[in-house]
Short mmCIF file of C-alpha atoms and ligand atoms in Angstrom, two decimals:
data_model
loop_
_atom_site.label_atom_id
_atom_site.label_comp_id
_atom_site.label_asym_id
_atom_site.label_seq_id
_atom_site.Cartn_x
_atom_site.Cartn_y
_atom_site.Cartn_z
CA MET A 5 3.89 12.58 -1.92
CA ARG A 6 3.04 13.88 1.43
CA GLU A 7 3.19 17.62 1.97
CA LYS A 8 3.25 18.07 5.71
CA ASP A 9 1.77 21.17 7.31
CA LEU A 10 0.02 22.27 4.15
CA LYS A 11 -1.64 24.98 6.11
CA ALA A 12 -1.60 24.94 9.87
CA ALA A 13 -4.74 26.26 11.49
CA ASN A 14 -4.04 28.81 14.17
CA GLY A 15 -6.51 27.62 16.74
CA GLY A 16 -3.88 27.28 19.43
CA ASP A 17 -4.46 23.57 19.22
CA SER A 18 -1.86 21.39 17.60
CA VAL A 19 -4.45 18.95 16.26
CA SER A 20 -5.90 21.48 13.83
CA GLU A 21 -3.39 20.62 11.18
CA LEU A 22 -4.05 19.66 7.60
CA THR A 23 -1.98 17.20 5.62
CA SER A 24 -2.22 17.04 1.85
CA TRP A 25 -1.94 13.67 0.10
CA GLU A 26 -1.76 12.37 -3.47
CA GLY A 27 -4.84 13.05 -5.56
CA GLY A 28 -5.74 16.17 -3.58
CA ILE A 29 -6.96 14.37 -0.46
CA ILE A 30 -6.69 16.61 2.60
CA GLN A 31 -6.48 14.88 5.98
CA PHE A 32 -7.91 16.86 8.89
CA PRO A 33 -7.59 15.22 12.33
CA VAL A 34 -10.58 16.38 14.39
CA PRO A 35 -10.28 16.23 18.20
CA MET A 36 -12.37 13.65 20.06
CA ASP A 37 -12.47 12.01 23.50
CA PRO A 38 -9.76 9.63 24.69
CA PRO A 39 -8.67 6.95 24.16
CA LEU A 40 -8.75 7.61 20.38
CA ARG A 41 -8.27 11.42 20.65
CA ARG A 42 -8.51 12.08 16.90
CA VAL A 43 -10.84 11.08 14.12
CA ASN A 44 -9.70 11.76 10.57
CA SER A 45 -11.95 13.89 8.51
CA TYR A 46 -10.98 13.99 4.84
CA ILE A 47 -11.67 16.93 2.53
CA LEU A 48 -11.72 16.42 -1.24
CA PRO A 49 -11.82 19.69 -3.20
CA ASP A 50 -12.93 19.64 -6.83
CA ARG A 51 -11.73 21.89 -9.65
CA ASN A 52 -14.33 24.53 -8.80
CA GLY A 53 -13.35 24.67 -5.14
CA GLN A 54 -16.42 22.72 -4.06
CA LEU A 55 -15.66 20.38 -1.18
CA THR A 56 -16.69 16.88 -0.22
CA VAL A 57 -16.15 16.19 3.47
CA ILE A 58 -15.86 12.60 4.67
CA ASP A 59 -16.73 12.00 8.36
CA PRO A 60 -16.84 15.47 9.91
CA GLY A 61 -16.26 14.27 13.51
CA PRO A 62 -18.24 14.31 16.77
CA HIS A 63 -20.37 17.30 17.75
CA THR A 64 -18.32 18.88 20.52
CA PRO A 65 -17.22 22.50 21.12
CA GLU A 66 -13.62 21.44 20.32
CA ALA A 67 -14.59 19.91 16.97
CA GLU A 68 -16.70 22.98 16.05
CA GLN A 69 -13.73 25.21 16.83
CA ALA A 70 -11.36 23.03 14.82
CA TRP A 71 -13.66 23.28 11.78
CA GLU A 72 -13.96 27.06 12.13
CA ASN A 73 -10.17 27.38 12.26
CA VAL A 74 -9.43 25.00 9.45
CA LEU A 75 -11.85 26.44 6.91
CA GLN A 76 -10.66 29.93 7.62
CA SER A 77 -6.97 29.09 7.37
CA ALA A 78 -7.49 27.04 4.20
CA GLY A 79 -9.35 29.94 2.59
CA TYR A 80 -12.70 28.21 2.23
CA SER A 81 -16.12 29.31 3.39
CA TRP A 82 -18.97 27.13 4.63
CA ASN A 83 -20.69 27.50 1.26
CA ASN A 84 -17.84 25.58 -0.38
CA ILE A 85 -18.99 22.40 1.34
CA ARG A 86 -21.26 20.67 -1.15
CA ASP A 87 -21.32 17.09 0.11
CA ILE A 88 -20.80 15.49 3.50
CA LEU A 89 -20.31 11.73 3.32
CA VAL A 90 -20.59 9.69 6.51
CA THR A 91 -19.02 6.22 6.49
CA HIS A 92 -20.99 4.94 9.50
CA HIS A 93 -23.27 6.02 12.34
CA HIS A 94 -20.77 6.17 15.23
CA PRO A 95 -20.74 9.57 16.98
CA ASP A 96 -17.07 10.30 16.18
CA HIS A 97 -17.86 10.12 12.43
CA TYR A 98 -21.53 11.07 12.12
CA GLY A 99 -22.04 13.41 15.09
CA LEU A 100 -21.09 16.73 13.51
CA ALA A 101 -22.87 16.09 10.18
CA GLY A 102 -26.09 17.87 11.22
CA TRP A 103 -24.19 20.91 12.49
CA LEU A 104 -22.03 21.09 9.36
CA GLN A 105 -25.11 20.70 7.17
CA ALA A 106 -26.86 23.59 8.99
CA ARG A 107 -23.82 25.82 8.41
CA SER A 108 -23.02 24.87 4.84
CA GLY A 109 -26.26 23.71 3.26
CA GLY A 110 -24.32 20.64 2.08
CA LYS A 111 -25.98 17.33 1.39
CA VAL A 112 -25.32 14.55 3.89
CA TRP A 113 -24.85 11.11 2.33
CA MET A 114 -25.01 7.72 4.05
CA SER A 115 -25.97 4.20 3.13
CA GLU A 116 -29.59 3.52 3.98
CA ARG A 117 -28.54 0.77 6.40
CA ALA A 118 -26.15 3.11 8.23
CA HIS A 119 -28.87 5.74 8.52
CA ASP A 120 -31.32 3.16 9.88
CA GLU A 121 -28.74 2.35 12.52
CA ALA A 122 -28.25 6.06 13.34
CA GLN A 123 -31.98 6.45 13.91
CA ARG A 124 -32.19 3.23 15.89
CA THR A 125 -29.32 4.37 18.10
CA TRP A 126 -29.81 8.15 18.31
CA GLY A 127 -33.31 8.88 16.99
CA ALA A 128 -36.45 9.84 18.92
CA GLU A 129 -37.53 6.19 19.02
CA ALA A 130 -34.14 4.91 20.16
CA VAL A 131 -34.32 2.06 22.66
CA LEU A 132 -30.65 1.05 22.96
CA ASN A 133 -30.43 2.89 26.31
CA GLU A 134 -32.79 0.24 27.68
CA THR A 135 -32.06 -2.83 25.57
CA LEU A 136 -28.26 -2.79 25.86
CA PRO A 137 -28.09 -2.65 29.71
CA LEU A 138 -30.75 -5.40 29.88
CA TYR A 139 -28.82 -7.55 27.41
CA PHE A 140 -25.59 -7.12 29.39
CA THR A 141 -27.40 -7.99 32.67
CA ARG A 142 -28.75 -11.20 31.11
CA ASN A 143 -25.22 -12.06 30.10
CA GLY A 144 -23.86 -11.75 33.62
CA MET A 145 -22.61 -8.18 33.91
CA PRO A 146 -22.77 -6.88 37.51
CA GLU A 147 -25.14 -3.98 38.16
CA ASP A 148 -22.46 -1.36 38.94
CA TRP A 149 -20.96 -1.79 35.45
CA VAL A 150 -24.43 -1.83 33.85
CA GLN A 151 -25.34 1.43 35.59
CA GLY A 152 -22.13 3.04 34.35
CA ILE A 153 -22.97 1.99 30.79
CA ARG A 154 -26.50 3.41 31.07
CA GLU A 155 -25.07 6.80 32.06
CA HIS A 156 -22.39 6.57 29.40
CA LEU A 157 -24.96 5.96 26.62
CA GLU A 158 -26.94 9.04 27.65
CA ARG A 159 -23.85 11.24 27.56
CA PHE A 160 -23.42 10.63 23.81
CA LEU A 161 -26.63 12.33 22.74
CA PRO A 162 -25.22 15.91 22.54
CA GLN A 163 -22.40 14.57 20.31
CA VAL A 164 -24.92 13.50 17.64
CA THR A 165 -27.32 16.45 17.88
CA PRO A 166 -28.68 17.96 15.68
CA GLN A 167 -29.31 15.00 13.42
CA PRO A 168 -28.74 15.69 9.70
CA VAL A 169 -31.23 15.33 6.87
CA VAL A 170 -29.75 12.34 5.04
CA SER A 171 -29.69 11.42 1.34
CA TYR A 172 -29.10 7.75 0.61
CA MET A 173 -26.08 6.77 -1.44
CA ASN A 174 -26.67 4.40 -4.30
CA THR A 175 -23.95 2.00 -3.24
CA ALA A 176 -24.08 0.19 -6.59
CA GLU A 177 -22.89 3.31 -8.43
CA PRO A 178 -19.65 5.30 -8.21
CA PHE A 179 -19.80 8.41 -6.04
CA ILE A 180 -18.09 11.52 -7.43
CA MET A 181 -15.76 13.38 -5.06
CA GLY A 182 -12.96 15.74 -6.02
CA ASN A 183 -13.72 15.11 -9.73
CA ARG A 184 -12.99 11.40 -9.29
CA ALA A 185 -15.34 8.42 -9.31
CA TRP A 186 -15.13 6.36 -6.10
CA GLN A 187 -16.71 2.94 -5.70
CA PRO A 188 -18.70 2.53 -2.46
CA LEU A 189 -18.00 -0.78 -0.67
CA VAL A 190 -20.39 -1.78 2.09
CA THR A 191 -19.07 -4.00 4.88
CA GLY A 192 -20.58 -4.86 8.26
CA GLY A 193 -19.39 -5.98 11.65
CA HIS A 194 -17.91 -2.73 12.98
CA ALA A 195 -21.10 -0.85 12.11
CA PRO A 196 -24.02 -1.93 9.93
CA GLY A 197 -23.96 -0.39 6.46
CA HIS A 198 -20.39 0.92 6.85
CA VAL A 199 -19.23 2.41 3.52
CA SER A 200 -15.61 2.57 2.32
CA LEU A 201 -14.78 4.40 -0.92
CA TYR A 202 -12.29 2.95 -3.37
CA HIS A 203 -10.66 4.69 -6.31
CA GLY A 204 -9.41 1.87 -8.52
CA ASP A 205 -7.11 3.90 -10.82
CA SER A 206 -5.02 5.28 -7.97
CA GLY A 207 -5.57 2.41 -5.55
CA GLN A 208 -6.65 4.82 -2.81
CA ILE A 209 -9.29 3.77 -0.33
CA LEU A 210 -11.10 5.84 2.28
CA CYS A 211 -11.86 3.02 4.68
CA GLY A 212 -13.45 4.65 7.75
CA ASP A 213 -13.19 2.17 10.63
CA ALA A 214 -13.45 -0.96 8.44
CA VAL A 215 -9.66 -1.41 8.58
CA LEU A 216 -7.49 0.58 10.98
CA PRO A 217 -3.71 0.58 11.47
CA LEU A 218 -2.48 -0.28 15.01
CA ILE A 219 -6.04 -0.58 16.42
CA SER A 220 -8.38 -3.54 16.02
CA PRO A 221 -11.75 -2.02 15.02
CA ASN A 222 -14.41 -2.92 17.56
CA VAL A 223 -16.73 -5.70 16.46
CA GLY A 224 -19.75 -5.72 18.69
CA LEU A 225 -22.93 -7.69 19.15
CA GLN A 226 -25.75 -5.47 20.35
CA PRO A 227 -29.49 -6.09 20.59
CA GLY A 228 -31.21 -5.07 17.37
CA GLY A 229 -27.92 -4.88 15.45
CA GLU A 230 -26.32 -7.47 13.20
CA PRO A 231 -26.84 -10.98 14.63
CA GLN A 232 -23.42 -12.24 13.41
CA PRO A 233 -21.15 -9.17 13.42
CA LEU A 234 -17.85 -11.09 13.56
CA LEU A 235 -18.82 -13.20 10.57
CA THR A 236 -19.77 -10.14 8.50
CA PHE A 237 -16.68 -8.25 9.68
CA MET A 238 -14.37 -11.07 8.61
CA GLU A 239 -16.21 -11.47 5.29
CA GLY A 240 -15.72 -7.74 4.75
CA LEU A 241 -11.98 -7.99 5.48
CA ARG A 242 -11.64 -10.84 2.96
CA GLU A 243 -13.43 -8.76 0.33
CA LEU A 244 -11.42 -5.59 1.01
CA ARG A 245 -8.04 -7.38 1.12
CA GLY A 246 -8.56 -8.43 -2.51
CA LEU A 247 -8.43 -4.81 -3.72
CA ARG A 248 -5.28 -3.35 -5.18
CA VAL A 249 -4.65 -0.64 -2.58
CA SER A 250 -1.76 1.83 -2.82
CA ARG A 251 -2.70 3.77 0.30
CA ALA A 252 -5.53 3.51 2.80
CA PHE A 253 -7.03 6.55 4.52
CA PRO A 254 -8.49 5.33 7.83
CA GLY A 255 -10.85 6.94 10.33
CA HIS A 256 -8.15 6.93 13.04
CA ARG A 257 -4.35 7.14 13.08
CA GLU A 258 -2.33 7.81 9.92
CA PRO A 259 -2.88 6.86 6.27
CA PHE A 260 -1.01 3.63 5.60
CA THR A 261 0.28 1.15 3.04
CA GLY A 262 0.22 -2.64 3.37
CA PHE A 263 -3.57 -2.73 3.38
CA ALA A 264 -3.97 -6.45 2.56
CA GLU A 265 -1.39 -7.40 5.21
CA ARG A 266 -3.25 -5.31 7.77
CA ALA A 267 -6.56 -6.99 6.86
CA ASP A 268 -4.83 -10.38 7.18
CA SER A 269 -3.45 -9.54 10.60
CA LEU A 270 -6.93 -8.50 11.79
CA LEU A 271 -8.31 -11.80 10.50
CA ARG A 272 -5.59 -13.69 12.39
CA HIS A 273 -6.28 -11.66 15.54
CA HIS A 274 -9.93 -12.69 15.51
CA GLU A 275 -9.14 -16.36 14.84
CA GLU A 276 -6.78 -16.30 17.84
CA ARG A 277 -9.45 -14.64 19.96
CA LEU A 278 -11.95 -17.31 18.95
CA ASP A 279 -9.51 -20.03 20.00
CA THR A 280 -8.90 -18.28 23.34
CA ALA A 281 -12.63 -17.95 24.02
CA ALA A 282 -13.21 -21.62 23.08
CA ALA A 283 -10.40 -22.68 25.43
CA LEU A 284 -11.99 -20.69 28.26
CA LEU A 285 -15.27 -22.55 27.76
CA GLY A 286 -13.28 -25.80 27.89
CA GLY A 287 -13.05 -25.22 31.65
CA GLY A 288 -16.84 -25.28 32.00
CA PRO A 289 -19.83 -23.10 31.01
CA LEU A 290 -19.33 -19.34 31.38
CA SER A 291 -21.40 -16.20 31.05
CA GLY A 292 -20.59 -13.61 28.39
CA PHE A 293 -19.31 -11.32 31.11
CA ALA A 294 -16.94 -13.97 32.48
CA VAL A 295 -15.52 -14.48 28.98
CA CYS A 296 -15.23 -10.71 28.52
CA GLU A 297 -13.31 -10.37 31.78
CA ALA A 298 -10.93 -13.14 30.82
CA LEU A 299 -10.36 -11.79 27.28
CA PHE A 300 -9.88 -8.15 28.27
CA ARG A 301 -8.46 -8.61 31.76
CA GLY A 302 -6.86 -5.45 33.09
CA ARG A 303 -7.51 -3.42 29.94
CA VAL A 304 -10.97 -2.10 30.81
CA SER A 305 -11.11 0.91 33.10
CA SER A 306 -14.16 2.89 31.95
CA ALA A 307 -17.81 2.25 31.12
CA HIS A 308 -16.99 3.20 27.52
CA GLN A 309 -14.30 0.51 27.26
CA MET A 310 -16.48 -2.02 29.08
CA ARG A 311 -19.33 -1.47 26.64
CA PHE A 312 -17.07 -2.23 23.67
CA ALA A 313 -15.26 -5.11 25.39
CA MET A 314 -18.52 -6.81 26.37
CA SER A 315 -20.08 -6.34 22.90
CA GLU A 316 -16.92 -7.78 21.36
CA ALA A 317 -16.88 -10.81 23.67
CA MET A 318 -20.54 -11.43 22.76
CA ALA A 319 -19.65 -11.20 19.04
CA HIS A 320 -16.94 -13.84 19.52
CA LEU A 321 -19.30 -16.12 21.43
CA ALA A 322 -21.96 -15.76 18.70
CA GLU A 323 -19.36 -16.80 16.12
CA LEU A 324 -18.30 -19.82 18.22
CA VAL A 325 -21.98 -20.85 18.40
CA ARG A 326 -22.34 -20.39 14.63
CA ARG A 327 -19.27 -22.58 14.06
CA GLU A 328 -20.77 -25.16 16.45
CA ARG A 329 -17.81 -24.82 18.80
CA ALA A 330 -20.10 -23.56 21.60
CA SER A 331 -23.73 -23.86 22.62
CA VAL A 332 -26.07 -21.59 24.53
CA ILE A 333 -27.57 -22.67 27.85
CA GLN A 334 -30.78 -20.69 28.24
CA PRO A 335 -31.38 -19.53 31.80
CA GLU A 336 -34.42 -19.74 34.06
CA PRO A 337 -36.44 -16.49 33.93
CA GLY A 338 -34.32 -13.74 35.46
CA GLY A 339 -31.16 -15.86 35.24
CA VAL A 340 -27.92 -15.52 33.30
CA THR A 341 -27.27 -17.03 29.85
CA LEU A 342 -24.26 -19.37 29.78
CA PHE A 343 -22.10 -20.65 26.93
CA ALA A 344 -20.69 -24.16 26.91
CA ALA A 345 -17.99 -25.80 24.80
CA VAL A 346 -19.15 -28.32 22.19
CA GLU A 347 -16.97 -31.41 22.30
ZN1 ZN B 12 -16.65 3.37 14.28
ZN1 ZN B 13 -14.26 5.79 14.71
#
């Protein structure tokens, strides 16, 4: 069972604490920005002391320091890190991979789809800084929010620099970590090409942000991303809930049991949200921003939260359109797109 405080890192920061779990999985909460505050990195040592790291964290001075402290206190050196597996391209999971690779010489593994998304979002050719604000404007977001989101997007770049050299996982084959064979499972919706890793014999799953306890993973529609993220997210939940899971190791918060029940409650949450959004349109056509404001009223206080809230509202509207519960009213040039209820 759980062996708390396996080895506490002495970085003067209470988050640099390792927890050891069944099967040799080591949980290492890496500091990140609020509101999440921690992202779980997992370390899987093999019999020869070689390490696989899952999701190293964002590239920040605090995360660098936490890694320095933890490796030292656990008696490992950088050279012990052989593989670095990244579940998806978000900065809190992917950001430190390039830095860790430079230190350790480890191989960085991602699905090809997730790496495409990393390049599209953070690479030299990235256009999201322009396309996302434009998309939000067309869907009715006022300029002061759009400007805040523009600035917010630019602030992320240091957290994902340097970019790693990536090897593509063969997601049809088991991936060996800690002397055990883990089955990669690709699901979309939260992030394209998101990989969870499932060990059937023990029932353990490293599920990144595909399923989280206490938090509903963000499902966002963004230009250039998945066209139907809520559909793919819900399909992913239905696939994952069918696994025999003894314990899930998520990207945020604590490892948990009751995996299928958690997936079911996320499915219910999204069905309820769809009904709420459809009821809003029942009062007359609305912009995506108006729906976002009604859905997330009072819970959005920063550009960061607004970006996720708006993308999520757009994902719900796209799903209502797909289900033929809503239709799109295309605007005049320069106007705002509206959504209308289908009777
Ligand atoms: Zn994520
Ligand atoms: Zn995350």
